[in-house]
Amino acid sequence: MSEPDPIRDLIATMFHDLDVAKSRGGYTLVDPHSGTPLARLKPIPQSDRFELFYWSNMRGRWRTFGDFGPLRLTLERANEVFRNEPIFHSLVSR
């Protein structure tokens, strides 16, 4: 059995309709139907904030969301941005 991960559990509660996978110091939000990674959250140390990333097909890597560099978002705000910004849902096959 794996060790408890309270941050993963918190993210899974907030993003209840997605799968959450921990990898390389962050957490990937995955569409449970297609298996497509949709976003990535990286905890900011010594805070309750997260950096939010989207997948860039052009660059072939995760890119920070925000026009002016990394944003320090609460989990609630990251959820709002994720739900309302089309860039996080463009990879899902419909």
Short mmCIF file of C-alpha atoms in Angstrom, two decimals:
data_model
loop_
_atom_site.label_atom_id
_atom_site.label_comp_id
_atom_site.label_asym_id
_atom_site.label_seq_id
_atom_site.Cartn_x
_atom_site.Cartn_y
_atom_site.Cartn_z
CA MET A 1 0.00 0.00 0.00
CA SER A 2 1.31 3.48 -0.84
CA GLU A 3 1.96 6.17 1.74
CA PRO A 4 -0.79 8.74 2.38
CA ASP A 5 -0.46 11.91 0.32
CA PRO A 6 -2.63 14.68 1.79
CA ILE A 7 -1.88 17.10 -1.07
CA ARG A 8 -2.95 14.52 -3.66
CA ASP A 9 -6.09 13.82 -1.65
CA LEU A 10 -6.91 17.54 -1.47
CA ILE A 11 -6.45 17.92 -5.24
CA ALA A 12 -8.53 14.79 -5.92
CA THR A 13 -11.36 16.21 -3.79
CA MET A 14 -11.30 19.56 -5.60
CA PHE A 15 -11.03 17.96 -9.07
CA HIS A 16 -13.36 15.07 -8.24
CA ASP A 17 -14.19 14.26 -11.88
CA LEU A 18 -10.55 13.77 -12.91
CA ASP A 19 -7.81 11.30 -12.08
CA VAL A 20 -4.81 12.74 -10.21
CA ALA A 21 -1.35 11.27 -10.73
CA LYS A 22 1.72 12.34 -8.75
CA SER A 23 4.94 12.64 -10.72
CA ARG A 24 8.17 14.62 -10.55
CA GLY A 25 7.20 17.00 -7.77
CA GLY A 26 3.77 17.83 -9.14
CA TYR A 27 0.32 16.40 -9.82
CA THR A 28 -1.14 15.74 -13.26
CA LEU A 29 -4.89 16.04 -13.83
CA VAL A 30 -5.98 13.33 -16.26
CA ASP A 31 -9.24 12.86 -18.16
CA PRO A 32 -10.52 9.50 -16.84
CA HIS A 33 -12.25 8.63 -20.12
CA SER A 34 -9.42 9.24 -22.58
CA GLY A 35 -6.38 9.10 -20.29
CA THR A 36 -5.30 12.50 -21.67
CA PRO A 37 -3.29 14.71 -19.30
CA LEU A 38 -5.18 18.02 -19.06
CA ALA A 39 -3.25 20.14 -16.57
CA ARG A 40 -0.51 19.99 -14.01
CA LEU A 41 -0.35 21.46 -10.52
CA LYS A 42 2.93 22.04 -8.74
CA PRO A 43 2.78 22.91 -5.03
CA ILE A 44 4.71 26.03 -4.03
CA PRO A 45 6.77 25.16 -0.92
CA GLN A 46 5.82 26.66 2.45
CA SER A 47 2.47 27.93 1.15
CA ASP A 48 -1.06 26.83 0.29
CA ARG A 49 -0.53 27.88 -3.34
CA PHE A 50 0.03 26.02 -6.61
CA GLU A 51 1.47 26.79 -10.01
CA LEU A 52 -0.85 25.73 -12.86
CA PHE A 53 0.50 24.34 -16.15
CA TYR A 54 -1.04 23.42 -19.50
CA TRP A 55 0.38 21.14 -22.20
CA SER A 56 1.84 22.99 -25.20
CA ASN A 57 1.74 20.89 -28.36
CA MET A 58 3.88 23.52 -30.08
CA ARG A 59 6.69 23.22 -27.53
CA GLY A 60 6.06 19.62 -26.54
CA ARG A 61 6.12 20.34 -22.82
CA TRP A 62 4.16 21.71 -19.87
CA ARG A 63 3.93 25.52 -19.88
CA THR A 64 2.95 27.81 -17.04
CA PHE A 65 -0.47 29.38 -17.31
CA GLY A 66 -0.50 33.16 -17.19
CA ASP A 67 0.61 36.04 -19.38
CA PHE A 68 3.04 37.48 -16.85
CA GLY A 69 4.88 34.41 -15.58
CA PRO A 70 3.91 31.86 -12.97
CA LEU A 71 0.79 32.52 -10.93
CA ARG A 72 0.58 31.55 -7.26
CA LEU A 73 -2.97 30.20 -7.11
CA THR A 74 -5.00 28.73 -4.30
CA LEU A 75 -6.40 25.33 -5.19
CA GLU A 76 -9.88 26.85 -5.45
CA ARG A 77 -8.67 29.52 -7.90
CA ALA A 78 -6.71 26.93 -9.92
CA ASN A 79 -9.94 24.93 -10.21
CA GLU A 80 -11.83 28.02 -11.45
CA VAL A 81 -9.16 28.80 -14.05
CA PHE A 82 -9.01 25.17 -15.16
CA ARG A 83 -12.80 24.94 -15.58
CA ASN A 84 -13.10 28.23 -17.50
CA GLU A 85 -10.06 28.28 -19.81
CA PRO A 86 -10.42 26.33 -23.08
CA ILE A 87 -6.69 25.68 -23.34
CA PHE A 88 -6.99 22.99 -20.65
CA HIS A 89 -9.65 21.08 -22.59
CA SER A 90 -8.33 21.33 -26.15
CA LEU A 91 -6.62 17.93 -26.06
CA VAL A 92 -9.68 15.94 -25.02
CA SER A 93 -11.09 13.90 -27.89
CA ARG A 94 -14.78 14.43 -28.23
#
